[in-house]
Coordinates of C-alpha atoms in Angstrom, one line a residue:
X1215 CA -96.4 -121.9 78.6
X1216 CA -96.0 -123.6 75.3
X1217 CA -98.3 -122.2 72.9
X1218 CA -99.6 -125.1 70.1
X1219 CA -99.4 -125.6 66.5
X1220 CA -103.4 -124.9 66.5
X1221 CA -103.5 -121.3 68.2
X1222 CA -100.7 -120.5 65.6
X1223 CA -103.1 -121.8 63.0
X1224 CA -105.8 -119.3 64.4
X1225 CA -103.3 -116.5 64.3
X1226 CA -103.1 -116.4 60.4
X1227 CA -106.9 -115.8 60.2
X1228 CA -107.1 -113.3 62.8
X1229 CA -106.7 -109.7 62.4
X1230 CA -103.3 -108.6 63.0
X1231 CA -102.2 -105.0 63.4
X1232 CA -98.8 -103.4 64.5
X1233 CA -98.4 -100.6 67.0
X1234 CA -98.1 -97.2 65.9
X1235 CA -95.2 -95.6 67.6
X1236 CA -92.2 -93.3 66.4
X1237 CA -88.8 -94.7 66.8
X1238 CA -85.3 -94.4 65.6
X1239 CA -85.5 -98.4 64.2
X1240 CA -87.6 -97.3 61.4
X1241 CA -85.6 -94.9 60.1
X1242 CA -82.2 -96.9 60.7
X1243 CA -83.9 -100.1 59.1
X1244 CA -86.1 -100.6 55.7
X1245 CA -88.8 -103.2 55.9
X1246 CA -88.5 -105.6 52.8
X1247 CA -91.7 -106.7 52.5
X1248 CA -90.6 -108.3 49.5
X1249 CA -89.0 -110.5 51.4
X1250 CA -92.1 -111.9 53.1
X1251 CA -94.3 -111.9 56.1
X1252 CA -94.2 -112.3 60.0
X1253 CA -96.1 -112.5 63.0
X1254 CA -95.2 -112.3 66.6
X1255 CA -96.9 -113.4 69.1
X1256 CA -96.5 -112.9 73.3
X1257 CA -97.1 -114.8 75.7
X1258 CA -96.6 -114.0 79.6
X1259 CA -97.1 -116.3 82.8
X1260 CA -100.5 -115.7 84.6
X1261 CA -99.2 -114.3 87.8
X1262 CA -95.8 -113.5 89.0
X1263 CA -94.5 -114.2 92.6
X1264 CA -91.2 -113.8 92.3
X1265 CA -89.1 -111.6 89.5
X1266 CA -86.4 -114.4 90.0
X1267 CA -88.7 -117.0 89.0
X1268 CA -90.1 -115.6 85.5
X1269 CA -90.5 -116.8 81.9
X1270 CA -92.0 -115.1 78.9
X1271 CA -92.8 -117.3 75.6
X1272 CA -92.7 -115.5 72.0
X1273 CA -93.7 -117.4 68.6
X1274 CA -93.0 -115.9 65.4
X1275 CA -95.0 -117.7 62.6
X1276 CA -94.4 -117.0 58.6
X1277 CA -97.4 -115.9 57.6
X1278 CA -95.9 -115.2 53.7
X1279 CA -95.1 -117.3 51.0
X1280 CA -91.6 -118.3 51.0
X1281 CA -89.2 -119.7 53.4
X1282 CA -87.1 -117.8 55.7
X1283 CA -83.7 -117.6 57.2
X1284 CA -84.1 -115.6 60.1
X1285 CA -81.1 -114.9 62.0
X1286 CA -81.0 -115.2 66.1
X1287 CA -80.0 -111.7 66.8
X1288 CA -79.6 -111.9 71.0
X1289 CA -81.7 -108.8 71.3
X1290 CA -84.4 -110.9 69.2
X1291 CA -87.4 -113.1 70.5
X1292 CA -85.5 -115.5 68.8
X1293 CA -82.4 -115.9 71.1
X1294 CA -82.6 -117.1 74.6
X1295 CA -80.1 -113.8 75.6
X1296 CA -81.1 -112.0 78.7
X1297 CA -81.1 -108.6 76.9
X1298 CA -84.1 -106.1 76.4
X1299 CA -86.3 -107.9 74.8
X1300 CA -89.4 -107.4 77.0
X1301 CA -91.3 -104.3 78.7
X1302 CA -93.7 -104.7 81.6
X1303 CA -95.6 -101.8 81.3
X1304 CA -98.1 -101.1 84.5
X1305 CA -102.0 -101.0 84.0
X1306 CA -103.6 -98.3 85.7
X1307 CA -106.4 -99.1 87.9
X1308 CA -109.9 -99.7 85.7
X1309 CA -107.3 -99.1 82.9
X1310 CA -107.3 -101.3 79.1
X1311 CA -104.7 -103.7 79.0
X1312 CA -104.4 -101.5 75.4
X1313 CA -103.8 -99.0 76.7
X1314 CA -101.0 -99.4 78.9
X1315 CA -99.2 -96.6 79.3
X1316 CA -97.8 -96.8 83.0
X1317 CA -94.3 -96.8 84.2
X1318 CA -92.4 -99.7 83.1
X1319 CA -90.4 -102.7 85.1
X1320 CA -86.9 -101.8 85.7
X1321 CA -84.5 -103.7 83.6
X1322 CA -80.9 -105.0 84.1
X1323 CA -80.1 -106.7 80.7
X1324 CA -76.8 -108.1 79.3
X1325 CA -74.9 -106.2 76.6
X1326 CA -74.1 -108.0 73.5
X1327 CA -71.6 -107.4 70.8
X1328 CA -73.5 -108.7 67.9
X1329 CA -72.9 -108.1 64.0
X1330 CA -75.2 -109.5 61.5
X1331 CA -73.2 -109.9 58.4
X1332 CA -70.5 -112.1 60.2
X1333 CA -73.7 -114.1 62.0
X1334 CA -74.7 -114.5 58.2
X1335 CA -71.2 -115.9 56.8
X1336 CA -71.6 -118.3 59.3
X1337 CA -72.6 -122.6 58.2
X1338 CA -73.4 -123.0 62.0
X1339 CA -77.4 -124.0 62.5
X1340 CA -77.5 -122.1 65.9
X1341 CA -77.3 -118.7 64.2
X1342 CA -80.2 -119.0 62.9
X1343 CA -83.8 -119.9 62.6
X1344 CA -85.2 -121.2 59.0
X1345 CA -89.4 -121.2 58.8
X1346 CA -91.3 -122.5 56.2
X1347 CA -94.5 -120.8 55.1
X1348 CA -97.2 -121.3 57.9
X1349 CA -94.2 -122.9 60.2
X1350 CA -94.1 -121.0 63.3
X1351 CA -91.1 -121.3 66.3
X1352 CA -91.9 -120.9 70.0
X1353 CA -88.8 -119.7 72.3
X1354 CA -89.5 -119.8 76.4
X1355 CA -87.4 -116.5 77.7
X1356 CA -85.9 -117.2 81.1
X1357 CA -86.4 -113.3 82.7
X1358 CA -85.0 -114.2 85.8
X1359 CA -83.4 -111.8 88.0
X1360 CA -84.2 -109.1 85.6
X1361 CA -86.9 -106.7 86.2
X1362 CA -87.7 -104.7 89.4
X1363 CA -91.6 -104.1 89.6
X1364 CA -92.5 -101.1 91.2
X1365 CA -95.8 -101.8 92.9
X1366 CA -98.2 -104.9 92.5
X1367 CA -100.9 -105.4 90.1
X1368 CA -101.4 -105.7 86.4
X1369 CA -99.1 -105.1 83.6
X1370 CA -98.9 -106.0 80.4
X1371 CA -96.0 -107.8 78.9
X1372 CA -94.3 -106.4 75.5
X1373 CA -91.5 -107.0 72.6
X1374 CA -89.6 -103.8 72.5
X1375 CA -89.8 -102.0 69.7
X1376 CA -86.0 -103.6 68.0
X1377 CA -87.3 -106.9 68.7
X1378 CA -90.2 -106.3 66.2
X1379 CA -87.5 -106.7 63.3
X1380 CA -86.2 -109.7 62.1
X1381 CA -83.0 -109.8 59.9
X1382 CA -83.4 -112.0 57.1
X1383 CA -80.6 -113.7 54.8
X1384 CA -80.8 -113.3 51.3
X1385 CA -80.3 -115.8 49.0
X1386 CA -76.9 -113.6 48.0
X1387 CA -76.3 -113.3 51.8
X1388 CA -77.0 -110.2 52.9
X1389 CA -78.8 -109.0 55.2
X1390 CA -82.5 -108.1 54.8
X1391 CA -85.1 -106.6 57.4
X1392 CA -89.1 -108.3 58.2
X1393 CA -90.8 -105.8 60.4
X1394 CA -93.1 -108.6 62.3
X1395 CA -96.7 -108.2 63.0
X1396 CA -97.6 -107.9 66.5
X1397 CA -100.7 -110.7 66.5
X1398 CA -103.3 -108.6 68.1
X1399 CA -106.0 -111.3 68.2
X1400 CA -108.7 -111.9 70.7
X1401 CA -106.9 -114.0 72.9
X1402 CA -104.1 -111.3 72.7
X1403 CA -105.2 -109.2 75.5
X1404 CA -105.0 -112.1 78.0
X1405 CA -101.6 -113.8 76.4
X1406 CA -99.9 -110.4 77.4
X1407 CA -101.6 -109.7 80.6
X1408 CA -100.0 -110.5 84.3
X1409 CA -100.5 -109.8 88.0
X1410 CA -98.2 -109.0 90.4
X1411 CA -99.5 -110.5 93.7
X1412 CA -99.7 -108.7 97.0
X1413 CA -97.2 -111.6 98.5
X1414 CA -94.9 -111.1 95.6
X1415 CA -91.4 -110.1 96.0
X1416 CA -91.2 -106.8 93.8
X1417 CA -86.8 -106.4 93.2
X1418 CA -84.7 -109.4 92.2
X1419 CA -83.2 -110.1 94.8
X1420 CA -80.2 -112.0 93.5
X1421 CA -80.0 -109.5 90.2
X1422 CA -78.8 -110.9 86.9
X1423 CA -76.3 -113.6 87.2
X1424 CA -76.9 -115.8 84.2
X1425 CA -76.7 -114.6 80.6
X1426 CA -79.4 -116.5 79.3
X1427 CA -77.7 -119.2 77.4
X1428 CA -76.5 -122.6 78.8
X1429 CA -72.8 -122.6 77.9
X1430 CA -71.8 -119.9 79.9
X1431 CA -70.8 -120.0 83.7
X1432 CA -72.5 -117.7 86.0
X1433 CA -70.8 -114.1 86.5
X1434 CA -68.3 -113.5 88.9
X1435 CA -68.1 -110.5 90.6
X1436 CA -64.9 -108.3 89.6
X1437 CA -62.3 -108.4 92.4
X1438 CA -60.8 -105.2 93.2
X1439 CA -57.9 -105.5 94.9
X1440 CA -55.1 -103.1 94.4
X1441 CA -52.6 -106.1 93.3
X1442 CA -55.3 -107.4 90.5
X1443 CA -55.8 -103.9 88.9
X1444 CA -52.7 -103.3 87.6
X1445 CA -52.7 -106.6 85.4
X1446 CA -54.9 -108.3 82.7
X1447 CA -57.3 -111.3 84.5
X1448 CA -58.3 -114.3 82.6
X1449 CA -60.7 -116.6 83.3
X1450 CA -61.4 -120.3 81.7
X1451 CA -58.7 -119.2 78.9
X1452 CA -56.5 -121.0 77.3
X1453 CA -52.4 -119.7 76.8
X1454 CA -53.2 -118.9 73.0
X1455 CA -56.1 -117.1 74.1
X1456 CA -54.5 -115.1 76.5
X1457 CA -51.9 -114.1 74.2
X1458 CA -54.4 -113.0 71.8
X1459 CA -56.4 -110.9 74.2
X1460 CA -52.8 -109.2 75.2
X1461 CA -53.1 -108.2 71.2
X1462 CA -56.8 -106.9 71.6
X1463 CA -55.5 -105.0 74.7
X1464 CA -52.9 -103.2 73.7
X1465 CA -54.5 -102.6 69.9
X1466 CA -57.3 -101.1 72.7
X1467 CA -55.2 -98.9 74.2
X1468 CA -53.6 -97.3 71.1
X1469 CA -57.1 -96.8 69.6
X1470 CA -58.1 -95.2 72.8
X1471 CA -55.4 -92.7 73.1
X1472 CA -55.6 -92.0 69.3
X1473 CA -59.3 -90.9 70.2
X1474 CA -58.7 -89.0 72.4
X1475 CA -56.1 -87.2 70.9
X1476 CA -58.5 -86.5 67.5
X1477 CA -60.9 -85.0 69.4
X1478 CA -58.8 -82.8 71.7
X1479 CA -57.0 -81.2 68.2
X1480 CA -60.1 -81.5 65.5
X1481 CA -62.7 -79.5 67.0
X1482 CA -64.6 -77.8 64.4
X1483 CA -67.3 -78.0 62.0
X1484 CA -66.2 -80.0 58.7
X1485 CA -65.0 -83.3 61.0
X1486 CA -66.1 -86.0 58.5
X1487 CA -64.4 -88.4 61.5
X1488 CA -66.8 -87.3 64.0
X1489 CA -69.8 -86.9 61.7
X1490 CA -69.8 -90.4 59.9
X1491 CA -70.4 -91.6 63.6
X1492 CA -71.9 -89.4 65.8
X1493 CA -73.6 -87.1 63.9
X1494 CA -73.5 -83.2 63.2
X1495 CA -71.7 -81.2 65.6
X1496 CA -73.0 -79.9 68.5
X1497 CA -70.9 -79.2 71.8
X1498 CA -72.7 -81.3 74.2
X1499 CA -72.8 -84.2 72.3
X1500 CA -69.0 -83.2 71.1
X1501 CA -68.3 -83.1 74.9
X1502 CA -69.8 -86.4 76.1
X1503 CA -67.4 -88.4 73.4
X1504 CA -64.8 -87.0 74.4
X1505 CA -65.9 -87.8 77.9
X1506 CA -66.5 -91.5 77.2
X1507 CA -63.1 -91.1 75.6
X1508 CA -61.5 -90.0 78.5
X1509 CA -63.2 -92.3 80.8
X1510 CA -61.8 -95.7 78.9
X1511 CA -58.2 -94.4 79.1
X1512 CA -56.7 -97.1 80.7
X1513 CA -59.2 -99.5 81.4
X1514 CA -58.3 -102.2 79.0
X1515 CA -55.5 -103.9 81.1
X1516 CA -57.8 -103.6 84.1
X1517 CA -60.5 -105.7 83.1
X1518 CA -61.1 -109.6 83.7
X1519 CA -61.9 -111.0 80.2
X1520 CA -63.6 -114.7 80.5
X1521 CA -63.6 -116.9 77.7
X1522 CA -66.0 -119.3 78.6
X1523 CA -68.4 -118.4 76.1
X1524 CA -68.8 -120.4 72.8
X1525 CA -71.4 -118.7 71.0
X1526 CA -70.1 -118.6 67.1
X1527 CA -72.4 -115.9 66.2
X1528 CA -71.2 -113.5 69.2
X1529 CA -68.1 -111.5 69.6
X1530 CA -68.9 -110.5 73.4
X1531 CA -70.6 -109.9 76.2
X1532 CA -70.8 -107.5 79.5
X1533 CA -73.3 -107.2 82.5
X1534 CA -73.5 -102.9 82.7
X1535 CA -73.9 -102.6 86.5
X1536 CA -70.8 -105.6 87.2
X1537 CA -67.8 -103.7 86.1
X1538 CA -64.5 -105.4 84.9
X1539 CA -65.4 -108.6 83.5
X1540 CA -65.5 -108.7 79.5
X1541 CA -66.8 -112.3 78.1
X1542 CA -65.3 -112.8 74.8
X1543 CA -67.1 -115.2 72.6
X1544 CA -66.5 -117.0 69.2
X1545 CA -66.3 -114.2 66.7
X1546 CA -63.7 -112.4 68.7
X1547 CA -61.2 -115.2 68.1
X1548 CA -61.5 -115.0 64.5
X1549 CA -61.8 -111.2 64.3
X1550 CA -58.4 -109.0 63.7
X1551 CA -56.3 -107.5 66.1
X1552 CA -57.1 -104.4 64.4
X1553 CA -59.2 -103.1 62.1
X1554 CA -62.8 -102.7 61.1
X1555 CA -65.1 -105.3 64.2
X1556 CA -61.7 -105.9 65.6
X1557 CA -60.4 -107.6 68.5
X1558 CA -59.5 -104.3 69.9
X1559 CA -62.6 -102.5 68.9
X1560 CA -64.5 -105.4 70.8
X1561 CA -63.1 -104.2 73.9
X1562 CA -63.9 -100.9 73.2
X1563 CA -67.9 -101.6 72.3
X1564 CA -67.7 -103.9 75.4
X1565 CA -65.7 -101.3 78.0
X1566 CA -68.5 -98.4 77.0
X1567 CA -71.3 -100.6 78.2
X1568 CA -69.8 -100.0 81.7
X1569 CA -72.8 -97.5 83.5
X1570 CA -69.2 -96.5 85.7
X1571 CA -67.8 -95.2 82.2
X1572 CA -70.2 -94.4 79.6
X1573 CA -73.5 -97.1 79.7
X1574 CA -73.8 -96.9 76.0
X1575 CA -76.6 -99.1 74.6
X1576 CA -76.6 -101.2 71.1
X1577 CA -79.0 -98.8 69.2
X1578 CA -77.5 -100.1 66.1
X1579 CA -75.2 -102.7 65.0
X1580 CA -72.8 -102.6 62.1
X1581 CA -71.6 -100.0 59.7
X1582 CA -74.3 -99.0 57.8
X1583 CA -76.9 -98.5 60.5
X1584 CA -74.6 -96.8 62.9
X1585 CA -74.0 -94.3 60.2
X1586 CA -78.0 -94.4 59.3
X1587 CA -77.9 -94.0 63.5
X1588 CA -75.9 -90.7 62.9
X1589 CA -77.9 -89.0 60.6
X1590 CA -81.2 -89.5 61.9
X1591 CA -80.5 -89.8 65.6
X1592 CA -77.4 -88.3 67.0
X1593 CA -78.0 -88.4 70.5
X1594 CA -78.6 -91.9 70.1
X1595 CA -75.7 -92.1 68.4
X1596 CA -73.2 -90.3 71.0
X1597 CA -74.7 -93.3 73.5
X1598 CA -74.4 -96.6 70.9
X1599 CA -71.8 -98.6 71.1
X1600 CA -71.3 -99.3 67.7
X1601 CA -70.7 -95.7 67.1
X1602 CA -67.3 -95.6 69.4
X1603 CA -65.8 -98.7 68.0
X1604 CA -66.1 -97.9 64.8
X1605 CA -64.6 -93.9 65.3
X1606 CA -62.2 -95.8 67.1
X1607 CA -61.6 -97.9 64.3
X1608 CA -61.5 -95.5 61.4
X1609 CA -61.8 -98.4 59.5
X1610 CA -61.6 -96.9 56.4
X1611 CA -59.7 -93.8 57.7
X1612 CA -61.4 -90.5 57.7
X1613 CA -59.9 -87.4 58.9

């Protein structure tokens, strides 16, 4: 699977070309060529037998002239995160492997609470990934128990199209963007390609259980019982913890019914509140915020939070389709109780990934691109979860 030093070499000389497509990312996020250059390579396994038993390799390679600091965002080919990094797009019959335009591989991914300027602050070497010129860095994904194939075959193995962007410190630490190269060599064709064998097992059968990274335990499934749903759960947390997730909790709440409240009593036009966030107004989009809204009153106390996870860089996690456990990582301990990427807010990005309540995605992280996110993409917008922390929020206050 490992992809050498040598082919890496061969990759700067060949001809590299990005795919044309239209997406939200490119007008949320600036490329800074400026800041230098990046190829991305794919690499998939020869045949697959069994969706539980699957691995994808990615090497990114500076191809510019100056080093760079690329952070290890966990929706990145960077990270070992089990989120949506990959496609597996079908080949039709006597079809190009270029051309691959079939139905794609279902996909159960992990939801992460990720913010790049905190990752950035940080001293820790794990939250990021610094490349010399000509240096390249090979990560082996572990896909298990993640995509449902449809029928067997060929497909062809892709980055989405976020996971084409690299964030980039700055020497003044911020944040920059690198819109990588997708290598499109000759040896590109057959990197990418796969076969799903007649024998092979086409729907995990044991579904995602594993986030990816090896400090975490496996999920537990969310007990239901009447007695456990009326109090928070905790799992592998300490007393101080606990008592600070009480905080987040009950700061959830309040933000919660304060939401709801806005949006039942500002409905018109000039909402700058609403607009920062979610866009113009229109009354279907209006309607499903207020319906995500509505479906988190409540919820907070409910949930099992698990704070087993040690990632520095990470404020949280969720598995969408396993509702009721919240895994709350490093930056959530250092974040406020209140306020802008808060403790309270974390719950709230967290509680909409539910599918049961609203089965938001992360379209866009941070400030600035979930209000880039509103103005260019609304209905994206209405289903980020960005968006409904930070109206939440109203970190600063708008009316």
């Amino acid at each position: 699977m490992k992809i050498s030093v040598l082919a890496a070499g061969l990759w700067a000389a060949s001809t590299l070309a990005a795919p044309a497509s239209f997406n939200s990312v490119s007008l949320v996020r600036r490329s800074e060529d400026e800041l230098g250059s990046l190829v991305l390579a794919v690499k998939a396994q020869d045949d697959i037998n069994d969706p539980d038993d699957l691995t994808v390799a990615s090497t990114v390679i500076n191809t510019g002239n100056t080093t760079l600091k690329l952070l290890n965002d966990p929706n990145g080919p960077l990270s070992t995160w089990k989120t949506h990094t990959f496609e597996f797009y079908e080949v039709p019959v006597g079809g190009s492997r270029k051309r691959a335009t079939g139905s794609t591989a279902g996909v159960h991914a992990v939801r992460v609470k990720y913010n790049p300027d905190v990752a950035a602050s940080l001293s820790n070497p794990n939250a990021y990934t610094v490349l010399k010129p000509g240096e390249n860095k090979t990560v082996v994904h572990d896909l298990s128990g993640m995509y449902n194939f449809q029928t067997t075959g060929a497909y062809e193995v892709r980055t989405t199209t976020n996971a084409e962007w690299f964030r980039v410190v700055k020497d003044d630490g911020s944040v920059g963007y690198v819109k990588a190269k997708i290598y499109d060599g000759a040896e590109a064709a057959n990197w990418t390609a796969t076969h799903i064998s007649e024998s092979g097992t086409f729907a995990s059968m044991r579904g995602l259980i594993s986030a990816g990274i090896p400090s975490h335990l496996l999920a537990r499934r969310w007990e239901e019982g009447s007695g456990l749903a009326k109090r928070v759960l905790y799992n592998n947390c300490s007393a101080i913890q606990e008592k600070d997730i009480l905080h987040g909790v009950a700061g959830a709440n309040s933000y919660i019914t304060q939401s709801i409240q806005f949006l039942a009593n500002s409905y018109y036009l000039g909402n700058s509140r609403y607009r920062t966030w979610f866009g113009p107004y229109e009354k279907k989009r209006w309607d499903t915020v207020a319906r995500h809204f509505a479906m988190l009153h409540g919820q907070p106390p409910r949930f099992r939070y698990d704070c087993s996870c040690t990632e520095e860089d990470t404020f949280a996690y969720v598995y969408p389709n396993q509702f009721g456990t919240v895994y709350l990582c490093g930056a959530f301990w250092r974040a406020p109780v209140m306020g802008k990427d808060s403790r309270a807010g974390t719950i709230i990005h967290e509680a909409t990934h539910f599918t049961s309540i609203a089965g938001t995605d992360d379209y866009a992280y941070g400030h600035e691109e979930a209000q880039k996110l509103a103005i260019n993409f609304p209905d994206q917008a209405i289903m980020n979860a960005d968006s409904h922390e930070y109206f939440a929020e109203n970190d600063p206050q708008l009316v």
